[in-house]
Structures are given as C-alpha cells and as structure tokens.
CSV table of C-alpha atoms and ligand atoms in Angstrom, one decimal:
chain,number,residue,atom,x,y,z
E,1,MET,CA,98.9,75.6,116.0
E,2,LEU,CA,96.1,75.8,113.5
E,3,VAL,CA,94.6,78.9,111.9
E,4,LEU,CA,91.2,78.6,110.4
E,5,LYS,CA,89.3,81.4,108.5
E,6,PHE,CA,85.6,81.3,107.9
E,7,GLY,CA,84.3,83.6,105.1
E,8,GLY,CA,81.0,85.5,104.8
E,9,THR,CA,78.8,82.6,103.8
E,10,SER,CA,80.3,80.5,106.6
E,11,VAL,CA,79.0,82.9,109.1
E,12,ALA,CA,75.9,83.9,107.1
E,13,ASN,CA,73.3,82.7,109.7
E,14,ALA,CA,72.9,80.6,112.9
E,15,ASP,CA,73.1,77.3,111.0
E,16,ALA,CA,76.4,78.2,109.4
E,17,MET,CA,77.8,79.3,112.7
E,18,LEU,CA,76.8,76.0,114.3
E,19,GLN,CA,78.5,74.3,111.4
E,20,ILE,CA,81.7,76.1,112.4
E,21,ALA,CA,81.3,74.7,115.9
E,22,SER,CA,80.9,71.2,114.6
E,23,ILE,CA,84.0,71.6,112.3
E,24,LEU,CA,86.1,72.7,115.3
E,25,LYS,CA,84.8,69.9,117.5
E,26,GLU,CA,85.3,67.3,114.8
E,27,LYS,CA,89.0,68.3,114.5
E,28,ASN,CA,89.6,67.5,118.1
E,29,TYR,CA,92.9,69.2,117.6
E,30,PRO,CA,95.3,68.9,120.5
E,31,GLY,CA,97.2,72.2,119.9
E,32,ASN,CA,96.1,75.8,119.9
E,33,ILE,CA,93.6,77.2,117.3
E,34,LEU,CA,93.0,80.7,116.1
E,35,VAL,CA,89.8,81.3,114.1
E,36,VAL,CA,89.4,84.4,111.9
E,37,VAL,CA,85.9,85.4,110.8
E,38,SER,CA,84.6,87.6,108.0
E,39,ALA,CA,81.5,89.8,108.3
E,40,MET,CA,78.2,87.9,107.8
E,41,SER,CA,77.4,87.5,104.1
E,42,LYS,CA,76.5,90.8,102.4
E,43,VAL,CA,77.2,92.9,105.5
E,44,THR,CA,80.2,94.7,104.1
E,45,ASP,CA,78.2,95.7,101.0
E,46,MET,CA,75.4,96.9,103.3
E,47,LEU,CA,77.8,99.0,105.2
E,48,ILE,CA,79.2,100.6,102.0
E,49,SER,CA,75.7,101.3,100.8
E,50,CYS,CA,74.9,102.8,104.3
E,51,PHE,CA,77.7,105.4,104.1
E,52,GLU,CA,77.0,106.1,100.4
E,53,LYS,CA,73.3,106.9,101.3
E,54,ALA,CA,74.2,109.0,104.3
E,55,ALA,CA,76.7,110.9,102.2
E,56,THR,CA,74.1,111.7,99.5
E,57,HIS,CA,71.5,112.8,102.1
E,58,ASP,CA,69.4,109.7,101.6
E,59,GLU,CA,67.7,109.0,104.9
E,60,THR,CA,67.1,105.4,104.0
E,61,TYR,CA,70.5,104.7,105.4
E,62,GLN,CA,68.5,104.1,108.6
E,63,GLU,CA,66.8,101.1,107.1
E,64,ILE,CA,70.2,99.5,106.5
E,65,VAL,CA,71.1,100.0,110.1
E,66,GLN,CA,67.8,98.3,111.1
E,67,GLN,CA,68.4,95.4,108.7
E,68,LEU,CA,71.9,94.9,110.2
E,69,GLU,CA,70.4,94.8,113.6
E,70,ALA,CA,67.7,92.3,112.6
E,71,LYS,CA,70.3,90.1,110.9
E,72,HIS,CA,72.6,89.9,113.9
E,73,MET,CA,69.8,89.7,116.5
E,74,GLU,CA,68.2,86.8,114.7
E,75,ALA,CA,71.4,84.8,114.8
E,76,ILE,CA,71.9,85.6,118.5
E,77,GLU,CA,68.3,84.4,119.3
E,78,GLN,CA,68.9,81.1,117.6
E,79,LEU,CA,72.4,80.5,119.0
E,80,VAL,CA,72.3,81.8,122.6
E,81,PRO,CA,70.0,80.6,125.4
E,82,TYR,CA,67.4,83.3,126.2
E,83,SER,CA,68.8,84.0,129.7
E,84,HIS,CA,72.3,84.7,128.3
E,85,GLN,CA,71.3,86.9,125.3
E,86,ILE,CA,71.2,90.2,127.1
E,87,GLU,CA,74.9,90.9,127.3
E,88,LEU,CA,75.6,90.0,123.6
E,89,LYS,CA,72.6,91.9,122.4
E,90,GLY,CA,73.7,94.9,124.4
E,91,ARG,CA,77.2,94.7,122.8
E,92,VAL,CA,75.7,94.4,119.3
E,93,LYS,CA,73.3,97.3,120.0
E,94,MET,CA,76.2,99.4,121.2
E,95,LEU,CA,78.1,98.8,118.0
E,96,LEU,CA,75.1,99.6,115.9
E,97,ARG,CA,74.5,102.9,117.8
E,98,GLU,CA,78.0,103.8,117.1
E,99,LEU,CA,77.4,103.1,113.4
E,100,GLU,CA,74.2,105.1,113.5
E,101,ASP,CA,76.0,108.1,115.0
E,102,LEU,CA,78.7,107.9,112.4
E,103,SER,CA,76.1,107.8,109.6
E,104,LYS,CA,74.3,110.8,111.2
E,105,GLY,CA,77.6,112.6,111.2
E,106,ILE,CA,78.2,112.0,107.5
E,107,PHE,CA,74.6,112.9,106.7
E,108,LEU,CA,74.9,116.3,108.5
E,109,LEU,CA,78.5,117.2,107.7
E,110,ASP,CA,78.6,116.1,104.1
E,111,GLU,CA,82.0,114.7,104.7
E,112,LEU,CA,83.2,111.2,103.8
E,113,SER,CA,86.9,110.4,104.0
E,114,ASP,CA,88.6,107.1,103.4
E,115,SER,CA,89.3,107.0,107.1
E,116,THR,CA,85.6,107.2,107.9
E,117,LYS,CA,84.8,104.6,105.2
E,118,ALA,CA,87.2,102.2,106.9
E,119,ARG,CA,85.6,102.8,110.3
E,120,PHE,CA,82.3,101.9,108.7
E,121,MET,CA,83.5,98.8,107.0
E,122,ALA,CA,85.1,97.5,110.2
E,123,PHE,CA,81.7,97.1,111.9
E,124,GLY,CA,80.9,93.9,109.9
E,125,GLU,CA,83.8,91.9,111.3
E,126,LEU,CA,83.4,93.4,114.8
E,127,LEU,CA,79.8,92.3,114.9
E,128,SER,CA,80.2,88.8,113.4
E,129,SER,CA,83.2,88.0,115.6
E,130,ALA,CA,81.3,89.0,118.8
E,131,VAL,CA,78.4,86.7,117.8
E,132,VAL,CA,80.6,83.8,116.8
E,133,SER,CA,82.6,84.0,120.0
E,134,VAL,CA,79.6,83.7,122.2
E,135,ALA,CA,77.9,81.1,120.0
E,136,LEU,CA,81.0,78.9,120.3
E,137,GLN,CA,81.1,79.4,124.1
E,138,HIS,CA,77.6,78.0,124.2
E,139,GLN,CA,78.7,75.0,122.1
E,140,GLY,CA,81.3,74.3,124.8
E,141,LEU,CA,84.2,75.9,122.9
E,142,THR,CA,85.7,78.2,125.5
E,143,ASN,CA,87.5,81.0,123.6
E,144,ARG,CA,89.0,84.5,123.8
E,145,LEU,CA,87.6,87.2,121.5
E,146,ILE,CA,90.2,89.7,120.3
E,147,ASP,CA,90.1,92.8,118.3
E,148,SER,CA,92.5,92.4,115.3
E,149,ARG,CA,93.1,96.2,115.3
E,150,ASP,CA,95.2,95.6,118.5
E,151,TYR,CA,97.5,93.2,116.6
E,152,ILE,CA,97.7,94.1,112.9
E,153,VAL,CA,99.6,97.3,112.2
E,154,THR,CA,99.3,99.0,108.8
E,155,ASP,CA,100.1,102.2,107.0
E,156,GLY,CA,97.4,104.9,106.6
E,157,ASN,CA,96.1,103.7,103.2
E,158,PHE,CA,92.8,103.2,104.9
E,159,LEU,CA,90.8,101.0,102.5
E,160,ASN,CA,93.7,98.9,101.2
E,161,ALA,CA,96.2,99.2,104.0
E,162,LYS,CA,99.7,97.9,103.7
E,163,VAL,CA,100.6,95.7,106.7
E,164,ASP,CA,103.8,96.1,108.6
E,165,LEU,CA,104.4,92.4,108.9
E,166,LYS,CA,107.3,92.7,111.3
E,167,LYS,CA,105.5,94.8,113.9
E,168,SER,CA,102.3,92.8,113.5
E,169,TYR,CA,104.1,89.4,113.9
E,170,ALA,CA,105.8,90.7,117.1
E,171,LYS,CA,102.5,91.7,118.6
E,172,VAL,CA,100.7,88.5,117.7
E,173,LYS,CA,103.5,86.3,118.9
E,174,ALA,CA,103.9,88.1,122.2
E,175,GLU,CA,100.3,87.9,123.2
E,176,LEU,CA,98.5,85.0,121.4
E,177,ALA,CA,101.0,82.2,121.2
E,178,ASN,CA,99.7,80.4,124.3
E,179,GLU,CA,95.9,80.8,123.9
E,180,LYS,CA,93.9,77.6,123.4
E,181,LEU,CA,91.2,79.1,121.2
E,182,VAL,CA,91.1,82.6,119.9
E,183,ILE,CA,88.4,84.3,117.8
E,184,ALA,CA,89.6,87.2,115.7
E,185,PRO,CA,87.8,89.5,113.3
E,186,GLY,CA,89.4,89.5,109.8
E,187,PHE,CA,89.8,92.4,107.5
E,188,ILE,CA,90.4,95.1,110.1
E,189,ALA,CA,93.6,96.6,111.3
E,190,ARG,CA,95.0,99.9,112.7
E,191,SER,CA,97.4,102.4,111.3
E,192,GLN,CA,100.5,103.5,113.2
E,193,GLU,CA,98.6,106.6,114.1
E,194,GLY,CA,95.9,104.5,115.8
E,195,LYS,CA,93.2,104.8,113.1
E,196,THR,CA,91.0,101.9,111.9
E,197,THR,CA,92.1,100.6,108.5
E,198,VAL,CA,90.9,97.6,106.3
E,199,LEU,CA,92.9,95.3,104.2
E,200,GLY,CA,91.0,95.5,100.9
E,201,ARG,CA,87.8,93.7,99.8
E,202,GLY,CA,88.2,90.0,100.6
E,203,GLY,CA,91.0,90.8,103.1
E,204,SER,CA,90.0,88.4,105.8
E,205,ASP,CA,92.0,85.7,104.1
E,206,TYR,CA,95.0,87.9,104.4
E,207,SER,CA,94.4,88.6,108.1
E,208,ALA,CA,94.3,84.8,108.6
E,209,SER,CA,97.6,84.3,106.8
E,210,ILE,CA,99.3,87.0,108.9
E,211,TYR,CA,98.1,85.3,112.1
E,212,ALA,CA,99.3,81.9,110.7
E,213,ALA,CA,102.7,83.2,109.8
E,214,ALA,CA,103.1,85.1,113.1
E,215,LEU,CA,102.3,82.0,115.1
E,216,GLN,CA,104.2,79.6,112.8
E,217,ALA,CA,101.0,77.6,112.3
E,218,ASP,CA,101.3,74.0,111.0
E,219,LEU,CA,98.5,74.7,108.5
E,220,LEU,CA,96.1,77.5,107.5
E,221,GLU,CA,92.6,76.5,106.4
E,222,ILE,CA,90.4,78.9,104.6
E,223,TRP,CA,86.7,77.7,104.7
E,224,SER,CA,84.3,79.0,102.1
E,225,ASP,CA,81.3,77.8,100.2
E,226,VAL,CA,83.0,75.8,97.4
E,227,ASP,CA,85.2,72.6,97.5
E,228,GLY,CA,88.4,74.6,97.1
E,229,MET,CA,90.1,76.3,94.1
E,230,TYR,CA,88.3,75.2,90.9
E,231,THR,CA,89.8,74.9,87.5
E,232,THR,CA,87.8,78.0,86.7
E,233,ASP,CA,85.0,80.1,88.4
E,234,PRO,CA,82.3,77.6,89.0
E,235,ARG,CA,79.7,80.3,88.5
E,236,LYS,CA,80.9,80.8,85.0
E,237,ALA,CA,81.7,77.3,83.7
E,238,LYS,CA,79.5,74.2,84.4
E,239,LEU,CA,82.4,71.8,83.9
E,240,ALA,CA,84.7,73.5,86.5
E,241,TYR,CA,86.0,71.1,89.2
E,242,SER,CA,88.1,71.4,92.4
E,243,ILE,CA,91.9,71.2,91.9
E,244,GLU,CA,93.6,68.8,94.3
E,245,GLU,CA,96.9,70.5,94.7
E,246,LEU,CA,98.6,73.7,93.6
E,247,SER,CA,101.9,75.4,94.2
E,248,TYR,CA,101.9,78.7,96.0
E,249,GLU,CA,102.8,80.4,92.7
E,250,GLU,CA,100.0,78.8,90.8
E,251,ALA,CA,97.5,79.7,93.5
E,252,MET,CA,98.7,83.2,93.6
E,253,GLU,CA,98.4,83.6,89.8
E,254,LEU,CA,94.9,82.1,89.7
E,255,ALA,CA,93.8,84.4,92.6
E,256,TYR,CA,95.5,87.4,91.1
E,257,PHE,CA,93.7,86.9,87.8
E,258,GLY,CA,90.3,86.6,89.4
E,259,ALA,CA,89.7,83.4,91.3
E,260,LYS,CA,87.8,85.1,94.1
E,261,VAL,CA,88.0,82.2,96.5
E,262,LEU,CA,91.5,83.4,97.6
E,263,TYR,CA,92.6,87.0,98.2
E,264,PRO,CA,95.9,87.3,96.3
E,265,PRO,CA,98.1,88.9,99.1
E,266,THR,CA,97.3,85.9,101.4
E,267,ILE,CA,100.0,83.7,99.8
E,268,ALA,CA,103.1,85.8,100.5
E,269,PRO,CA,103.3,85.4,104.3
E,270,LEU,CA,102.7,81.7,103.9
E,271,VAL,CA,105.6,81.2,101.4
E,272,ALA,CA,108.1,82.9,103.7
E,273,ALA,CA,107.0,80.8,106.7
E,274,LYS,CA,106.5,77.6,104.6
E,275,ILE,CA,102.9,77.1,105.9
E,276,PRO,CA,100.6,75.0,103.7
E,277,LEU,CA,97.1,76.4,102.9
E,278,CYS,CA,94.0,74.2,102.5
E,279,LEU,CA,90.9,75.7,100.9
E,280,LYS,CA,87.8,73.9,102.3
E,281,ASN,CA,84.1,73.9,102.0
E,282,THR,CA,82.2,74.7,105.3
E,283,PHE,CA,79.1,73.0,103.9
E,284,ASN,CA,80.9,69.9,102.6
E,285,PRO,CA,83.7,69.4,105.2
E,286,SER,CA,84.5,65.8,104.2
E,287,HIS,CA,85.7,67.0,100.7
E,288,LYS,CA,89.5,67.3,100.7
E,289,GLY,CA,89.4,70.7,99.1
E,290,THR,CA,92.6,72.2,97.6
E,291,LEU,CA,96.0,71.9,99.2
E,292,ILE,CA,98.4,74.7,98.3
E,293,SER,CA,102.0,74.2,99.2
E,294,ASN,CA,105.7,74.5,98.2
E,295,ASN,CA,105.7,71.0,96.7
E,296,PRO,CA,102.4,69.9,95.3
E,297,LYS,CA,102.2,66.4,93.9
E,298,PRO,CA,102.9,66.3,90.2
E,299,SER,CA,99.7,66.6,88.0
E,300,GLN,CA,99.0,65.3,84.5
E,301,ASN,CA,97.5,68.6,83.6
E,302,VAL,CA,99.8,71.2,82.1
E,303,ILE,CA,97.3,73.9,82.8
E,304,LYS,CA,95.9,74.1,86.3
E,305,GLY,CA,93.2,76.7,85.8
E,306,VAL,CA,91.6,79.5,83.8
E,307,SER,CA,90.9,82.8,85.5
E,308,CYS,CA,89.2,85.9,84.3
E,309,ILE,CA,89.1,89.5,85.5
E,310,ASP,CA,86.2,91.6,84.2
E,311,ASN,CA,85.8,95.4,84.0
E,312,ILE,CA,89.3,96.1,82.7
E,313,ALA,CA,90.3,99.2,80.7
E,314,LEU,CA,93.2,99.1,78.2
E,315,LEU,CA,95.3,102.2,77.9
E,316,THR,CA,97.7,102.4,75.0
E,317,LEU,CA,100.6,104.8,74.5
E,318,SER,CA,101.9,104.8,70.9
E,319,GLY,CA,103.8,106.7,68.4
E,320,SER,CA,107.1,106.9,66.5
E,321,GLY,CA,108.6,108.9,69.3
E,322,MET,CA,108.8,105.7,71.4
E,323,VAL,CA,111.2,103.8,69.1
E,324,GLY,CA,114.6,103.3,70.8
E,325,VAL,CA,113.9,105.9,73.4
E,326,PRO,CA,114.8,104.6,76.8
E,327,GLY,CA,112.7,105.4,79.9
E,328,ILE,CA,109.2,105.7,78.2
E,329,ALA,CA,107.9,102.5,79.9
E,330,MET,CA,109.3,103.7,83.2
E,331,ARG,CA,107.6,107.1,82.9
E,332,MET,CA,104.4,105.4,82.0
E,333,PHE,CA,104.4,103.0,85.0
E,334,LYS,CA,105.5,105.7,87.4
E,335,ALA,CA,102.7,108.1,86.3
E,336,VAL,CA,100.1,105.3,87.0
E,337,ALA,CA,101.8,104.1,90.2
E,338,THR,CA,101.8,107.6,91.6
E,339,CYS,CA,98.0,107.6,91.6
E,340,ASN,CA,98.1,104.3,93.5
E,341,ILE,CA,96.7,102.4,90.6
E,342,ASN,CA,97.3,98.7,90.2
E,343,ILE,CA,98.4,97.5,86.7
E,344,TYR,CA,97.1,94.0,85.9
E,345,PHE,CA,98.6,93.6,82.4
E,346,ILE,CA,101.4,95.0,80.4
E,347,THR,CA,102.4,94.4,76.8
E,348,GLN,CA,104.8,96.1,74.4
E,349,SER,CA,104.8,95.7,70.7
E,350,SER,CA,108.0,94.3,69.4
E,351,SER,CA,108.7,97.3,67.2
E,352,GLU,CA,108.4,99.4,70.4
E,353,GLN,CA,105.8,101.5,68.8
E,354,SER,CA,103.3,101.0,71.6
E,355,ILE,CA,102.9,100.0,75.2
E,356,THR,CA,99.5,98.8,76.5
E,357,VAL,CA,98.5,98.5,80.1
E,358,GLY,CA,95.4,96.9,81.6
E,359,LEU,CA,93.9,98.3,84.8
E,360,SER,CA,90.6,98.4,86.6
E,361,MET,CA,87.9,100.4,84.8
E,362,ALA,CA,87.3,102.2,88.1
E,363,ASP,CA,90.8,103.7,87.7
E,364,GLU,CA,90.6,104.5,83.9
E,365,LYS,CA,89.9,108.2,84.3
E,366,ALA,CA,92.6,108.8,86.8
E,367,ALA,CA,95.1,106.8,84.8
E,368,SER,CA,94.2,108.3,81.5
E,369,LEU,CA,94.6,111.8,83.0
E,370,ALA,CA,98.0,110.9,84.7
E,371,LEU,CA,99.4,109.6,81.4
E,372,SER,CA,98.1,112.5,79.3
E,373,GLN,CA,99.8,114.9,81.7
E,374,GLU,CA,103.1,112.9,81.8
E,375,PHE,CA,103.3,112.8,78.0
E,376,ASP,CA,101.7,116.2,77.4
E,377,ALA,CA,104.7,117.7,75.7
E,378,ASP,CA,105.4,114.7,73.5
E,379,ILE,CA,101.7,114.5,72.4
E,380,ASP,CA,101.7,118.2,71.7
E,381,GLN,CA,104.6,117.8,69.4
E,382,ASP,CA,103.0,114.8,67.6
E,383,VAL,CA,105.8,112.5,68.6
E,384,LEU,CA,103.3,110.5,70.5
E,385,ASN,CA,99.7,109.9,69.8
E,386,PRO,CA,97.0,110.8,72.4
E,387,ILE,CA,96.4,108.0,74.9
E,388,SER,CA,93.9,105.6,73.6
E,389,LEU,CA,91.4,104.0,75.9
E,390,GLU,CA,89.4,100.8,75.4
E,391,SER,CA,86.9,99.5,77.9
E,392,PRO,CA,85.2,97.4,79.0
E,393,VAL,CA,87.4,94.4,78.3
E,394,SER,CA,88.3,91.3,80.3
E,395,ILE,CA,91.6,89.6,81.0
E,396,VAL,CA,91.5,85.8,80.6
E,397,ALA,CA,94.6,83.9,81.9
E,398,ILE,CA,95.6,80.3,81.9
E,399,VAL,CA,97.9,79.2,84.7
E,400,GLY,CA,100.1,76.2,85.3
E,401,ASN,CA,103.7,75.5,86.3
E,402,GLY,CA,103.8,72.8,83.6
E,403,MET,CA,103.7,75.4,80.8
E,404,ILE,CA,107.4,76.0,81.3
E,405,LYS,CA,108.2,72.7,79.8
E,406,HIS,CA,105.5,72.6,77.1
E,407,PRO,CA,105.8,74.9,74.1
E,408,GLY,CA,102.8,75.4,72.0
E,409,ILE,CA,100.2,76.2,74.7
E,410,ALA,CA,99.9,79.8,73.6
E,411,GLY,CA,99.3,78.7,70.0
E,412,THR,CA,96.6,76.2,71.1
E,413,MET,CA,95.0,79.0,73.1
E,414,PHE,CA,94.9,81.4,70.2
E,415,SER,CA,93.6,78.8,67.8
E,416,ILE,CA,90.8,77.8,70.1
E,417,LEU,CA,89.7,81.4,70.4
E,418,GLY,CA,90.4,82.2,66.7
E,419,ASN,CA,88.3,79.2,65.5
E,420,ASN,CA,85.4,80.6,67.5
E,421,ASN,CA,85.7,84.1,66.1
E,422,ILE,CA,86.9,85.7,69.4
E,423,ASN,CA,89.2,88.6,68.7
E,424,ILE,CA,92.3,88.8,71.0
E,425,ARG,CA,93.0,92.5,71.8
E,426,ALA,CA,96.4,92.0,73.5
E,427,ILE,CA,98.6,89.2,74.8
E,428,ALA,CA,101.1,88.9,77.7
E,429,GLN,CA,103.1,86.1,79.1
E,430,GLY,CA,104.7,86.2,82.5
E,431,ALA,CA,108.4,85.9,82.5
E,432,THR,CA,108.0,82.9,84.8
E,433,GLU,CA,106.0,81.2,82.0
E,434,ARG,CA,103.5,80.2,84.6
E,435,ASN,CA,100.7,82.2,83.0
E,436,ILE,CA,99.6,83.5,79.6
E,437,SER,CA,97.0,86.2,79.7
E,438,LEU,CA,95.1,87.8,77.0
E,439,VAL,CA,92.5,90.5,76.6
E,440,VAL,CA,89.2,90.0,75.0
E,441,LYS,CA,86.1,92.2,74.6
E,442,ALA,CA,83.9,92.0,77.7
E,443,GLU,CA,81.1,90.3,75.8
E,444,ASP,CA,83.4,87.5,74.7
E,445,ALA,CA,84.9,86.8,78.2
E,446,ALA,CA,82.4,84.1,79.4
E,447,THR,CA,82.6,82.2,76.1
E,448,ALA,CA,86.4,82.5,76.0
E,449,VAL,CA,86.7,81.1,79.6
E,450,ASN,CA,84.4,78.2,78.8
E,451,LEU,CA,86.1,77.4,75.5
E,452,LEU,CA,89.5,77.4,77.0
E,453,HIS,CA,88.4,75.5,80.1
E,454,ASP,CA,86.6,72.8,78.2
E,455,SER,CA,89.4,72.4,75.7
E,456,PHE,CA,92.2,72.1,78.3
E,457,PHE,CA,90.3,70.1,80.9
E,458,LYS,CA,87.8,67.8,79.2
E,459,PRO,CA,89.6,64.5,78.7
E,460,GLU,CA,88.2,63.8,75.3
E,461,ALA,CA,88.6,67.4,74.0
E,462,VAL,CA,91.5,69.1,72.3
E,463,LYS,CA,94.7,69.0,74.3
E,464,PRO,CA,97.8,71.0,73.3
E,465,ALA,CA,99.8,68.7,71.1
E,466,ALA,CA,103.0,69.4,73.0
E,467,ALA,CA,101.3,68.6,76.3
E,468,LEU,CA,100.3,65.2,75.1
E,469,ALA,CA,103.8,64.4,73.9
R,1,ADP,P1,84.3,83.9,101.3
R,1,ADP,O1,83.1,84.9,101.6
R,1,ADP,O2,84.2,82.6,102.0
R,1,ADP,O3,85.6,84.6,101.5
R,1,ADP,P2,84.3,84.4,98.5
R,1,ADP,O4,83.0,84.8,98.0
R,1,ADP,O5,85.3,85.5,98.7
R,1,ADP,O6,84.1,83.6,99.8
R,1,ADP,O7,84.9,83.3,97.5
R,1,ADP,C1,84.2,82.2,97.2
R,1,ADP,C2,83.6,82.3,95.8
R,1,ADP,O8,84.6,82.5,94.9
R,1,ADP,C3,82.9,81.1,95.4
R,1,ADP,O9,81.6,81.0,95.8
R,1,ADP,C4,83.0,81.1,93.9
R,1,ADP,O10,81.8,81.5,93.3
R,1,ADP,C5,84.1,82.2,93.6
R,1,ADP,N1,85.1,81.7,92.7
R,1,ADP,C6,85.6,82.4,91.6
R,1,ADP,N2,86.6,81.8,91.0
R,1,ADP,C7,86.7,80.6,91.7
R,1,ADP,C8,87.6,79.5,91.5
R,1,ADP,N3,88.5,79.4,90.5
R,1,ADP,N4,87.5,78.5,92.4
R,1,ADP,C9,86.6,78.5,93.4
R,1,ADP,N5,85.8,79.5,93.6
R,1,ADP,C10,85.8,80.6,92.8
R,2,LIG,N1,84.1,91.4,104.8
R,2,LIG,C1,85.1,91.9,103.9
R,2,LIG,C2,84.6,91.9,102.5
R,2,LIG,O1,83.5,91.6,102.3
R,2,LIG,C3,86.4,91.0,104.1
R,2,LIG,C4,86.2,89.6,103.7
R,2,LIG,O2,85.1,89.0,103.7
R,2,LIG,O3,87.2,88.9,103.5
R,2,LIG,O4,85.3,92.3,101.6
R,3,MG,MG1,86.7,85.9,100.2
C-alpha cells in the first residue's frame, strides 16, 4: 500500500494534474494506492476571503465565487474530453451554488461561526478531488473518489480539529483496505456530531498520514513544489539545499519551527506505525527528495536545518513574588492553554525572576488578557509586575540530532549573531538537545537565518569547533 499526497501547487492547473497522472503511471506500483489532494493553489485563501467579505457586507464576494468557478472549469476543459465534461461541470456547479447560498446566508444574517468557516474552507478540497478523480479516469487510471469526512472523525474544534485516530483508523481500514486506487480530499473531516471540520492550515499532509497509518502503508509520499525538506526556507536563503535524510524527530522540529513544506502533526501517526515519509517534488520527480524515517543514515552535519517562525509575540511575567514560589509556571501555562493558545517557546531566568513565553501574534491580546486576569491579585499587590508584551519578534531555531554529542553549538550560534550586531531577546533549548531556539527582532530574522545557515552549512565557512573535532 502506498499513500501519496499532492499539495496545492501540484493540483494548481491542468498541467500539474497531468503530471500527477504521469507520476502514478511511472510508479507502476503493484499494490493499492491512496491519493490525497489539497485544494488548487490559493483556493483556500480565496474561500477565506469570500466569507470575510460576505460577513462584512461586501458584495464582491460574488466575484470570488466566479473566479473559483472559472479556475475549476478551465482545468476541466483542458483535462476532460468535451463529450464527458457535462457531468463533472454539473458537480462543480452544484458545489459552487452551495457555496454561494452559504455566502448569501452570511451576508444576510451577519453571522459567521467557526462551524460555517469550516464548511466554507472544505469546498476547496471537495472541488479539487472531484476534478482530479475524473482527470485520472481519463488518463486510464480507474479510481474511486471518496469524501474524507466519511472517514476522518474529529472533535468539534472546527478550524483546528483534533482527530480521533482510533475511530478514524477503524473506518478507513474497514472500507478502503482493498481498493486499488482511491482519491481522497485532504484537510476535511467530520465531528462526532456530524459537522464539517478542517484540520488546520496545511492539514492535508496530516490527512495523508492518517490514511497511511490506518492502512499500514509501506511509504507515504508528500509531493510539493520543492525537492524535499531544505536546510532552511529556500525562499529566504539562496544557499539552502535539500536534505537527504532526517529522523522523524528532526523533521518534526524543523516543521514545528516553520518549515512549511511539512505540517507538524503529520509525523506522529507515522512514528507509531513506523511508516517512512518521503518529501518529493511534483515538478522534478527524478530528484530523490528527503527521506524521513526512524533510522536515517548518519550525516556529517551536526545541524540539519535552520527554521524560523515570524509574527511571534513574547509575553513576560516577572517580579520578586515569583522566587521560590511553586506553581507560577503552571498557572501561567494553564491560563494560556484555557484559551486554546499554542505556546511555541518557553524560557525561565535562572534566578526565577521571570518566565517568558512566545506565541503567535494573532493570540497576543487574548493571552495577555488571560495572564493579567490570572495574576491580577499579585500584580495589584506589586509582588508581580504587569505582563510585558513585545511583538513582532521571530523565533529562529537550529535543529539536529547531532547536537546532543557536540557541546559548543549554542556558543557558536550566539557569537555568529553577536558578531553581526543581532540582539538575542531570549533563548531556549529543548530538553532533548535536538534544537536550540532563540528570539530575535522581526527585522533581524532574515539576516539571522542566513548568517546561521551559511555558517553552519557552507563547507568553507565557520563550523562549530566541537563539531569539527
Ligand atoms: P503544498 O501546497 O504542496 O502543501 P506548501 O506551500 O505547504 O506546499 O509547502 C511548500 C513550501 O514550503 C515551499 O514552496 C517552500 O517555499 C516552503 N518552505 C519553507 N521552509 C522550507 C524548508 N525548510 N524546506 C522546503 N520548503 C520550505
Ligand atoms: N487547502 C488547505 C490549506 O491551504 C490544506 C492544505 O493545503 O494542506 O491550508
Ligand atoms: Mg502544505
């Protein structure tokens, strides 16, 4: 069994979809295959902008529906013989009418819940999978199109739904194990109550890993528009290059700290089921890409990659009232977690006089309020200082299993940045010693990434002394 996932750019137009057909044919794989597809490139953003416009009484939401129709119809016209187009065009039109009705409802009612947003966002994958399925039929690849909402069961956190893996695996195994070629929309799922949910932006990767784990696939391949996981974001650093092999943990850390090519939750189901993951380029299929597994071949590089997350806010709780008082950190994390806010970064000063957390700027107001309320009494009595907020900042992380055995990497990192006048606002090292992350001002992030990348990866450049030993 093989599971393949094709991202937005891999289904962006008719040519890309034909490329998928050619990749599948080239494989000539004797076993069963399940293909997961994302929405066509930019479509999820267009859907979001559609409901935002409708909710603010901006009638131009109708233009977006028209653009969506044109985009999908154009692909159909190029992929499907004229005499066979009517059925698929009818299906696409039906979905778009549904979308239009939903938009009209928001426009009139002034109501936009997360549940409705998820229903909107699901249209992208429903549309693309319908087109890809028929396109593949016409390339001689007989397949069955499914609706992932019938298989992937989640909670009711509509936009970032938590998957019930056990229930989902049971459904997938029971119904899809013997299908020769299945086409499934990524990203979308259904809550226990039967409502449409989505798995978070970039979530089609996760859908694919759920199918792979459920079906005990031999391999999961995630096809995108780059030659695998690079040493850093290829858009930010000219010298970035594709990494041959990574461990699951390294891939997870790089993804978590911003390597967008892989959605971080994707790894967990694969680890448990011991399924290797290969990141490949749809537009350069002969490139080996990046293999992510339990036992990657040893590498000379201590550091595997440099990642960066922008638009981060730092919130600091400080004051003499923290020294030696147990439970402060717990109260702090609990207050933030209760608002469903993800913390990317935690650091505590050794004198215990302050704890700093890094979280998305989008959550800074809610987090700041939650912390101020939790520590209201202590702040009032001047035992703690008012919560301090600093944004925008960026988290830059270096990742590599090899750091465990090589002291001095952090020192090298600090001197590279210090020598270039980049001020480090905060530092954290994972207990696993697989990553060191530090916070810099937003305007310094790109330079910091490039400096660190080029120092750690250019053969002739500075290498950490310990790493060379
Ligand atoms: P897809 O639509 O196929 O899921 P994404 O846009 O989600 O693709 O992810 C691919 C993009 O991730 C690449 O085009 C690249 O610009 C970006 N990216 C960021 N960091 C990295 C990295 N370390 N390695 C590879 N790509 C990265
Ligand atoms: N279409 C969704 C998004 O843009 C999911 C995905 O592409 O993985 O976030
Ligand atoms: Mg993606």
